Tab-separated table of C-alpha atoms in Angstrom:
chain	number	residue	atom	x	y	z
V	1	MET	CA	-136.695	202.194	18.364
V	2	ALA	CA	-136.933	204.668	21.242
V	3	THR	CA	-138.232	208.130	20.452
V	4	ALA	CA	-136.339	211.284	21.389
V	5	ARG	CA	-138.928	211.945	24.102
V	6	THR	CA	-138.390	208.491	25.602
V	7	VAL	CA	-134.617	208.928	25.623
V	8	VAL	CA	-134.848	212.314	27.352
V	9	GLU	CA	-137.467	211.071	29.845
V	10	ASN	CA	-135.263	208.105	30.776
V	11	LEU	CA	-132.268	210.399	31.270
V	12	LEU	CA	-134.255	212.746	33.485
V	13	LYS	CA	-135.505	209.817	35.576
V	14	LYS	CA	-131.899	209.177	36.617
V	15	ALA	CA	-131.968	212.644	38.191
V	16	GLY	CA	-135.404	212.185	39.769
V	17	ILE	CA	-137.034	214.635	37.330
V	18	LYS	CA	-140.288	213.977	35.505
V	19	ILE	CA	-141.976	215.534	32.470
V	20	GLY	CA	-145.128	217.122	33.856
V	21	GLU	CA	-145.286	219.269	36.949
V	22	SER	CA	-145.640	217.580	40.310
V	23	ASP	CA	-142.377	218.423	42.078
V	24	SER	CA	-140.970	221.945	41.786
V	25	SER	CA	-137.957	220.581	39.873
V	26	ASP	CA	-140.042	218.727	37.292
V	27	ILE	CA	-140.182	219.997	33.715
V	28	VAL	CA	-143.214	221.319	31.843
V	29	VAL	CA	-142.907	221.016	28.055
V	30	HIS	CA	-144.543	223.705	25.888
V	31	ASP	CA	-143.038	222.619	22.561
V	32	THR	CA	-142.256	218.970	21.799
V	33	ARG	CA	-139.390	219.946	19.478
V	34	ILE	CA	-137.337	220.233	22.635
V	35	PHE	CA	-136.561	216.503	22.801
V	36	ASN	CA	-134.780	216.285	19.452
V	37	HIS	CA	-133.185	219.677	20.123
V	38	ILE	CA	-131.593	218.503	23.367
V	39	LEU	CA	-130.295	215.268	21.862
V	40	ARG	CA	-128.862	217.136	18.869
V	41	TYR	CA	-127.384	220.197	20.596
V	42	GLY	CA	-126.945	219.156	24.231
V	43	SER	CA	-126.722	221.934	26.816
V	44	LEU	CA	-126.708	224.596	24.088
V	45	GLY	CA	-130.017	223.259	22.817
V	46	ALA	CA	-131.503	223.070	26.301
V	47	GLY	CA	-130.575	226.666	27.039
V	48	GLU	CA	-131.838	228.033	23.726
V	49	ALA	CA	-135.080	226.079	24.104
V	50	TYR	CA	-135.560	227.634	27.540
V	51	MET	CA	-134.971	231.110	26.099
V	52	ASP	CA	-137.647	230.389	23.499
V	53	ASN	CA	-140.089	229.146	26.169
V	54	TRP	CA	-140.199	225.577	24.907
V	55	TRP	CA	-139.930	224.305	28.486
V	56	ASP	CA	-140.069	225.519	32.056
V	57	THR	CA	-139.732	224.493	35.682
V	58	ARG	CA	-140.758	226.152	38.921
V	59	GLU	CA	-137.283	225.962	40.481
V	60	LEU	CA	-134.676	226.098	37.735
V	61	ASP	CA	-131.760	226.096	40.178
V	62	LYS	CA	-133.057	222.909	41.797
V	63	THR	CA	-133.635	221.256	38.404
V	64	MET	CA	-130.098	222.044	37.265
V	65	SER	CA	-128.626	220.840	40.543
V	66	LYS	CA	-130.360	217.464	40.129
V	67	ILE	CA	-129.210	217.173	36.495
V	68	LEU	CA	-125.600	217.872	37.413
V	69	ARG	CA	-125.575	215.636	40.475
V	70	ALA	CA	-126.744	212.798	38.196
V	71	LYS	CA	-124.012	213.702	35.631
V	72	LEU	CA	-126.535	213.843	32.790
V	73	GLN	CA	-124.399	216.426	31.002
V	74	ASN	CA	-121.867	213.671	30.292
V	75	GLU	CA	-124.502	211.748	28.342
V	76	ILE	CA	-125.810	214.501	26.054
V	77	ASN	CA	-123.044	217.056	25.562
V	78	PHE	CA	-120.926	215.215	22.979
V	79	ASN	CA	-122.370	216.871	19.885
V	80	PHE	CA	-121.301	219.150	17.050
V	81	SER	CA	-121.433	222.405	19.061
V	82	PHE	CA	-119.322	220.873	21.838
V	83	VAL	CA	-116.771	219.339	19.466
V	84	TRP	CA	-116.488	222.544	17.417
V	85	LEU	CA	-115.885	224.614	20.556
V	86	LEU	CA	-113.251	222.135	21.731
V	87	PHE	CA	-111.574	222.174	18.314
V	88	LYS	CA	-111.343	225.981	18.359
V	89	ALA	CA	-109.912	225.919	21.875
V	90	PHE	CA	-107.060	223.654	20.783
V	91	LEU	CA	-106.459	225.351	17.437
V	92	PHE	CA	-106.576	228.985	18.595
V	93	ASN	CA	-105.724	231.031	21.664
V	94	ARG	CA	-109.296	232.170	22.315
V	95	GLN	CA	-108.156	234.505	25.111
V	96	SER	CA	-105.323	236.234	23.231
V	97	ARG	CA	-104.638	239.928	23.731
V	98	SER	CA	-106.543	240.841	20.561
V	99	ARG	CA	-109.583	238.784	21.652
V	100	ALA	CA	-109.609	239.792	25.335
V	101	LYS	CA	-112.001	242.694	24.733
V	102	ILE	CA	-114.742	240.427	23.312
V	103	VAL	CA	-116.123	239.448	26.721
V	104	GLY	CA	-116.008	243.091	27.802
V	105	GLU	CA	-118.057	244.219	24.839
V	106	ASN	CA	-120.513	241.309	24.953
V	107	HIS	CA	-121.058	240.985	28.690
V	108	TYR	CA	-119.676	243.721	30.909
V	109	ASP	CA	-120.540	246.594	28.578
V	110	ILE	CA	-124.200	245.702	27.988
V	111	GLY	CA	-125.446	248.221	30.541
V	112	ASN	CA	-124.385	249.543	33.936
V	113	ASP	CA	-128.054	249.995	34.833
V	114	LEU	CA	-128.621	246.234	34.623
V	115	TYR	CA	-125.737	245.480	36.970
V	116	ALA	CA	-126.633	248.305	39.348
V	117	ALA	CA	-130.128	246.806	39.684
V	118	MET	CA	-128.875	243.236	40.134
V	119	LEU	CA	-125.856	243.609	42.418
V	120	ASP	CA	-125.300	244.947	45.923
V	121	THR	CA	-124.855	248.653	46.665
V	122	ARG	CA	-121.085	248.430	45.994
V	123	MET	CA	-121.683	246.630	42.665
V	124	VAL	CA	-119.494	243.620	43.457
V	125	TYR	CA	-119.864	241.059	40.657
V	126	THR	CA	-118.244	238.106	42.438
V	127	CYS	CA	-119.165	235.671	45.193
V	128	GLY	CA	-120.020	237.122	48.596
V	129	TYR	CA	-118.799	235.671	51.897
V	130	TRP	CA	-121.875	234.635	53.869
V	131	LYS	CA	-120.331	233.172	57.034
V	132	ASP	CA	-121.748	235.897	59.309
V	133	ALA	CA	-123.734	237.895	56.737
V	134	LYS	CA	-127.489	238.402	56.816
V	135	ASN	CA	-127.876	239.898	53.339
V	136	LEU	CA	-126.053	240.508	50.062
V	137	ASN	CA	-124.582	243.869	51.075
V	138	GLU	CA	-123.092	242.375	54.229
V	139	ALA	CA	-121.778	239.323	52.351
V	140	GLN	CA	-119.979	241.444	49.782
V	141	GLU	CA	-118.441	243.776	52.344
V	142	ALA	CA	-117.310	240.735	54.344
V	143	LYS	CA	-115.657	239.328	51.205
V	144	LEU	CA	-113.813	242.574	50.464
V	145	ASP	CA	-112.598	242.804	54.062
V	146	LEU	CA	-111.553	239.147	54.010
V	147	ILE	CA	-109.358	239.820	50.979
V	148	CYS	CA	-107.748	242.857	52.602
V	149	LYS	CA	-106.977	240.856	55.736
V	150	LYS	CA	-105.605	237.877	53.805
V	151	ILE	CA	-103.008	240.021	52.030
V	152	GLY	CA	-102.175	241.928	55.216
V	153	LEU	CA	-103.152	245.236	53.643
V	154	LYS	CA	-101.967	248.341	55.467
V	155	LYS	CA	-101.951	252.098	54.949
V	156	GLY	CA	-99.751	253.242	52.099
V	157	ASP	CA	-99.622	249.866	50.328
V	158	ARG	CA	-99.870	250.025	46.531
V	159	VAL	CA	-102.156	247.316	45.148
V	160	LEU	CA	-102.870	246.095	41.616
V	161	ASP	CA	-106.442	244.888	41.065
V	162	ILE	CA	-106.518	242.754	37.897
V	163	GLY	CA	-110.090	242.866	36.621
V	164	CYS	CA	-111.305	245.669	38.864
V	165	GLY	CA	-114.936	245.712	37.729
V	166	TRP	CA	-116.781	248.817	38.870
V	167	GLY	CA	-114.108	249.672	41.428
V	168	SER	CA	-115.641	248.012	44.493
V	169	PHE	CA	-112.438	246.508	45.913
V	170	ALA	CA	-110.337	249.553	45.001
V	171	LYS	CA	-112.710	251.895	46.812
V	172	TYR	CA	-112.990	249.645	49.873
V	173	ALA	CA	-109.203	249.162	50.133
V	174	ALA	CA	-108.568	252.898	49.792
V	175	GLU	CA	-111.301	254.037	52.213
V	176	LYS	CA	-110.977	251.347	54.895
V	177	TYR	CA	-107.261	250.525	54.745
V	178	GLY	CA	-105.621	253.633	53.268
V	179	ALA	CA	-104.242	251.770	50.250
V	180	THR	CA	-103.350	253.180	46.842
V	181	VAL	CA	-104.888	251.081	44.072
V	182	VAL	CA	-104.410	250.621	40.342
V	183	GLY	CA	-107.415	248.850	38.848
V	184	ILE	CA	-107.381	247.427	35.324
V	185	THR	CA	-110.345	246.244	33.255
V	186	ILE	CA	-111.031	245.475	29.596
V	187	SER	CA	-114.549	246.962	29.898
V	188	LYS	CA	-114.930	250.604	28.881
V	189	GLU	CA	-118.307	250.884	30.634
V	190	GLN	CA	-116.912	249.501	33.878
V	191	ALA	CA	-114.022	251.957	33.741
V	192	ILE	CA	-116.318	254.952	33.247
V	193	LEU	CA	-118.409	254.112	36.303
V	194	ALA	CA	-115.424	252.964	38.398
V	195	ARG	CA	-113.649	256.291	37.874
V	196	ASP	CA	-116.744	258.129	39.015
V	197	VAL	CA	-117.237	255.862	42.046
V	198	CYS	CA	-113.582	256.218	43.085
V	199	LYS	CA	-113.303	259.954	42.463
V	200	GLY	CA	-111.200	261.756	45.089
V	201	LEU	CA	-109.445	258.592	46.264
V	202	PRO	CA	-105.860	257.453	45.510
V	203	ILE	CA	-107.143	255.122	42.791
V	204	GLU	CA	-106.257	254.864	39.105
V	205	ILE	CA	-108.631	252.967	36.813
V	206	ARG	CA	-107.193	251.835	33.495
V	207	VAL	CA	-108.670	250.116	30.439
V	208	GLN	CA	-105.752	247.748	30.070
V	209	ASP	CA	-104.940	244.099	29.443
V	210	TYR	CA	-103.030	242.378	32.236
V	211	ARG	CA	-100.254	241.528	29.755
V	212	GLU	CA	-99.465	245.235	29.412
V	213	VAL	CA	-98.628	245.831	33.105
V	214	ASN	CA	-94.946	246.071	34.023
V	215	GLU	CA	-94.455	247.836	37.372
V	216	LEU	CA	-94.039	246.846	41.022
V	217	PHE	CA	-96.817	246.567	43.619
V	218	ASP	CA	-96.883	245.695	47.300
V	219	HIS	CA	-99.768	243.298	46.705
V	220	ILE	CA	-101.833	242.056	43.764
V	221	VAL	CA	-105.404	240.763	43.721
V	222	SER	CA	-107.524	239.288	40.954
V	223	ILE	CA	-111.168	238.892	41.939
V	224	GLY	CA	-113.332	237.058	39.416
V	225	MET	CA	-111.211	237.735	36.326
V	226	PHE	CA	-109.142	234.532	36.025
V	227	GLU	CA	-112.114	232.767	34.422
V	228	HIS	CA	-111.351	234.810	31.276
V	229	VAL	CA	-107.607	234.041	31.084
V	230	GLY	CA	-107.728	230.625	29.353
V	231	TYR	CA	-105.539	227.585	29.872
V	232	LYS	CA	-103.056	228.595	27.160
V	233	ASN	CA	-102.310	231.789	29.088
V	234	TYR	CA	-102.204	230.602	32.706
V	235	ARG	CA	-98.427	230.347	32.859
V	236	GLU	CA	-97.940	233.788	31.284
V	237	PHE	CA	-100.527	235.274	33.670
V	238	PHE	CA	-98.683	234.002	36.746
V	239	LYS	CA	-95.308	235.060	35.353
V	240	ILE	CA	-96.628	238.606	34.921
V	241	VAL	CA	-97.990	238.618	38.475
V	242	GLU	CA	-94.657	237.318	39.786
V	243	ARG	CA	-92.805	240.024	37.854
V	244	CYS	CA	-95.031	242.811	39.202
V	245	LEU	CA	-95.181	241.641	42.835
V	246	LYS	CA	-92.646	242.769	45.425
V	247	ASP	CA	-90.762	239.982	47.164
V	248	THR	CA	-92.574	240.655	50.451
V	249	GLY	CA	-96.054	240.878	48.928
V	250	PHE	CA	-99.014	238.569	48.471
V	251	PHE	CA	-101.079	237.672	45.441
V	252	LEU	CA	-104.697	236.728	46.135
V	253	LEU	CA	-106.534	234.891	43.376
V	254	HIS	CA	-110.341	234.748	43.750
V	255	THR	CA	-111.760	232.494	41.037
V	256	ILE	CA	-114.479	230.048	40.121
V	257	GLY	CA	-112.965	226.636	39.461
V	258	GLY	CA	-113.871	223.226	38.123
V	259	ASN	CA	-113.345	219.748	39.526
V	260	LEU	CA	-111.776	218.481	36.297
V	261	SER	CA	-109.254	220.006	33.916
V	262	CYS	CA	-110.918	221.206	30.724
V	263	HIS	CA	-110.240	223.536	27.823
V	264	ILE	CA	-113.669	225.074	27.165
V	265	THR	CA	-116.751	226.209	29.028
V	266	ASP	CA	-120.357	225.112	28.531
V	267	PRO	CA	-121.392	225.892	24.902
V	268	TRP	CA	-124.482	227.889	25.953
V	269	ILE	CA	-122.478	229.998	28.422
V	270	ASP	CA	-119.828	230.567	25.755
V	271	LYS	CA	-122.367	231.727	23.162
V	272	TYR	CA	-124.644	233.901	25.296
V	273	ILE	CA	-122.884	234.956	28.517
V	274	PHE	CA	-119.083	234.663	28.721
V	275	PRO	CA	-117.511	234.213	25.269
V	276	ASN	CA	-114.069	232.585	25.368
V	277	GLY	CA	-114.269	231.854	29.095
V	278	MET	CA	-113.254	228.676	30.900
V	279	LEU	CA	-112.852	227.512	34.490
V	280	PRO	CA	-109.460	226.426	35.821
V	281	SER	CA	-108.902	223.206	37.723
V	282	PRO	CA	-106.607	222.711	40.742
V	283	GLU	CA	-104.143	220.909	38.474
V	284	GLN	CA	-104.055	223.747	35.940
V	285	ILE	CA	-103.519	226.366	38.655
V	286	GLY	CA	-100.804	224.191	40.181
V	287	ASP	CA	-99.009	223.899	36.855
V	288	GLY	CA	-99.339	227.666	36.366
V	289	ILE	CA	-97.678	228.570	39.668
V	290	ASP	CA	-95.062	225.798	39.596
V	291	ASN	CA	-91.673	227.177	40.720
V	292	LEU	CA	-93.035	230.755	40.696
V	293	PHE	CA	-94.920	230.974	43.986
V	294	VAL	CA	-95.335	229.395	47.382
V	295	LEU	CA	-98.923	228.341	48.028
V	296	GLU	CA	-99.820	229.876	51.402
V	297	ASP	CA	-103.579	229.280	51.585
V	298	TRP	CA	-106.404	227.709	49.539
V	299	HIS	CA	-109.890	228.583	50.779
V	300	SER	CA	-112.955	226.961	49.160
V	301	PHE	CA	-116.444	228.363	49.755
V	302	GLY	CA	-118.429	227.508	46.622
V	303	PRO	CA	-121.797	227.097	48.415
V	304	ASP	CA	-121.672	230.836	49.160
V	305	TYR	CA	-121.975	231.475	45.431
V	306	TYR	CA	-125.346	229.713	45.434
V	307	LYS	CA	-126.619	232.271	47.953
V	308	THR	CA	-125.030	235.123	45.996
V	309	LEU	CA	-126.566	234.090	42.678
V	310	MET	CA	-130.005	233.592	44.198
V	311	ALA	CA	-129.793	237.110	45.667
V	312	TRP	CA	-128.751	238.484	42.261
V	313	PHE	CA	-131.686	236.774	40.580
V	314	HIS	CA	-134.115	238.134	43.175
V	315	ASN	CA	-132.821	241.664	42.512
V	316	PHE	CA	-132.917	241.203	38.734
V	317	ASP	CA	-136.412	239.722	38.784
V	318	LYS	CA	-137.689	242.563	40.961
V	319	ALA	CA	-136.109	245.196	38.713
V	320	TRP	CA	-137.177	243.645	35.388
V	321	PRO	CA	-140.264	245.863	34.875
V	322	SER	CA	-137.981	248.920	34.829
V	323	LEU	CA	-135.376	247.175	32.643
V	324	LYS	CA	-137.760	245.506	30.184
V	325	GLU	CA	-138.210	248.435	27.812
V	326	LYS	CA	-134.464	248.589	27.130
V	327	TYR	CA	-133.424	244.949	27.299
V	328	GLY	CA	-136.654	243.436	26.005
V	329	GLN	CA	-135.867	245.062	22.662
V	330	SER	CA	-132.287	243.790	22.610
V	331	LYS	CA	-130.504	241.711	19.992
V	332	TYR	CA	-131.706	238.597	21.825
V	333	THR	CA	-135.353	239.269	20.943
V	334	LEU	CA	-136.924	236.985	18.360
V	335	ASP	CA	-140.258	237.876	16.742
V	336	GLU	CA	-142.755	238.781	19.451
V	337	LYS	CA	-140.789	237.152	22.305
V	338	LYS	CA	-140.054	240.323	24.268
V	339	ASP	CA	-138.971	238.358	27.309
V	340	ARG	CA	-136.144	236.395	25.644
V	341	PHE	CA	-133.447	238.465	27.347
V	342	TYR	CA	-135.216	237.964	30.680
V	343	ARG	CA	-135.311	234.190	30.162
V	344	MET	CA	-131.681	234.170	29.027
V	345	TRP	CA	-130.527	236.087	32.104
V	346	LYS	CA	-132.721	233.983	34.400
V	347	TYR	CA	-131.268	230.825	32.882
V	348	TYR	CA	-127.728	232.153	33.378
V	349	LEU	CA	-128.215	233.086	37.027
V	350	LEU	CA	-130.286	230.110	38.169
V	351	THR	CA	-128.436	227.358	36.302
V	352	SER	CA	-125.186	228.813	37.632
V	353	ALA	CA	-126.698	228.701	41.123
V	354	GLY	CA	-127.668	225.078	40.517
V	355	SER	CA	-124.107	224.270	39.443
V	356	PHE	CA	-122.714	225.565	42.726
V	357	HIS	CA	-125.465	223.823	44.690
V	358	ALA	CA	-124.514	220.548	43.000
V	359	ARG	CA	-120.818	221.239	43.816
V	360	GLU	CA	-120.081	220.811	40.117
V	361	ILE	CA	-118.130	224.079	40.241
V	362	GLN	CA	-116.324	225.766	43.128
V	363	LEU	CA	-115.187	229.151	44.415
V	364	TRP	CA	-111.606	229.498	45.599
V	365	GLN	CA	-109.500	232.183	47.234
V	366	ILE	CA	-105.828	231.314	46.869
V	367	VAL	CA	-103.033	233.240	48.580
V	368	LEU	CA	-99.559	233.063	47.049
V	369	SER	CA	-96.183	234.517	48.037
V	370	LYS	CA	-92.940	234.650	46.086
V	371	LYS	CA	-90.563	233.219	48.671
V	372	GLY	CA	-92.801	231.862	51.405
V	373	ILE	CA	-93.501	233.206	54.887
V	374	GLN	CA	-90.719	231.804	57.073
V	375	ASN	CA	-92.793	231.404	60.213
V	376	GLY	CA	-95.929	230.408	58.340
V	377	TYR	CA	-98.948	232.217	56.908
V	378	THR	CA	-101.705	233.004	59.403
């Protein structure tokens, strides 16, 4: 009978990964409990074992990319944690109005200092556009400008930003294009900083759920928020956007997406990073907009998220000595392991980068209109 180690080693061989460091993507094992843990708990077990320093690799993004390209997740993820998460997704609306604030409290509210250290100078927490950019700041500004151009933004336009973060798009649209912006977020900490950042500009920042908005706007954007909406709410989300958008306006949806329709996210991501999140598929978005909108443009640039995430990790890693005293003593600390938060955040950023590198997940910008542009969208 094969041992747990043998089973895991044989799986990793399919991805060209060995136990014992020779290639930078190979795995070094510090605690042999990892083999049973992975077979029992799948990706959740692998992530928790990494947080506890049971295993390591020199290039985590490369390791994850190889694992996903070989589809190993399909062979180990059918376990209790996966089934329980799937059961809850079908039984409950995990992204209901009463539950929407959970991700704000658990992720976006953990500390503005962490995000200020990790992100670009504008604090944009979504994929940059690297076509002509030389660094993260340029990539994020290029992305913001790309969005403004895609919706045909002009002076005096009133824009709704669903999931406004720290106010980066609102400030850019107001300063560069003369727009008036209403930004909504479910994160109290984001709202506090966004109001300060946007002070003196025609910008209103609200702590508000998207389901509570009922007013007209020239254009609407949602940049990196749709991942928190959930498949049970997609249709309602698009109906609300359609209701609040003027007939001549555009809605731009900037979202991470998956290749296959699903109803849950990865169990480790759900537990430690984005509770109640999930990635939409093209089919699910199509069903959501059916007979509500005309699809004008669908732009895919997922590989740019790999560059963005690697830049974020570089910034986070560089800033960790100044962040360690606060976050090293966080709720994620076990016993003497003061670096558990660091390893958790590193795992989040680099495995996400690996997922984009493997093209397992994508980044889309979708432009929608209510009645269609008669002479075509350009």
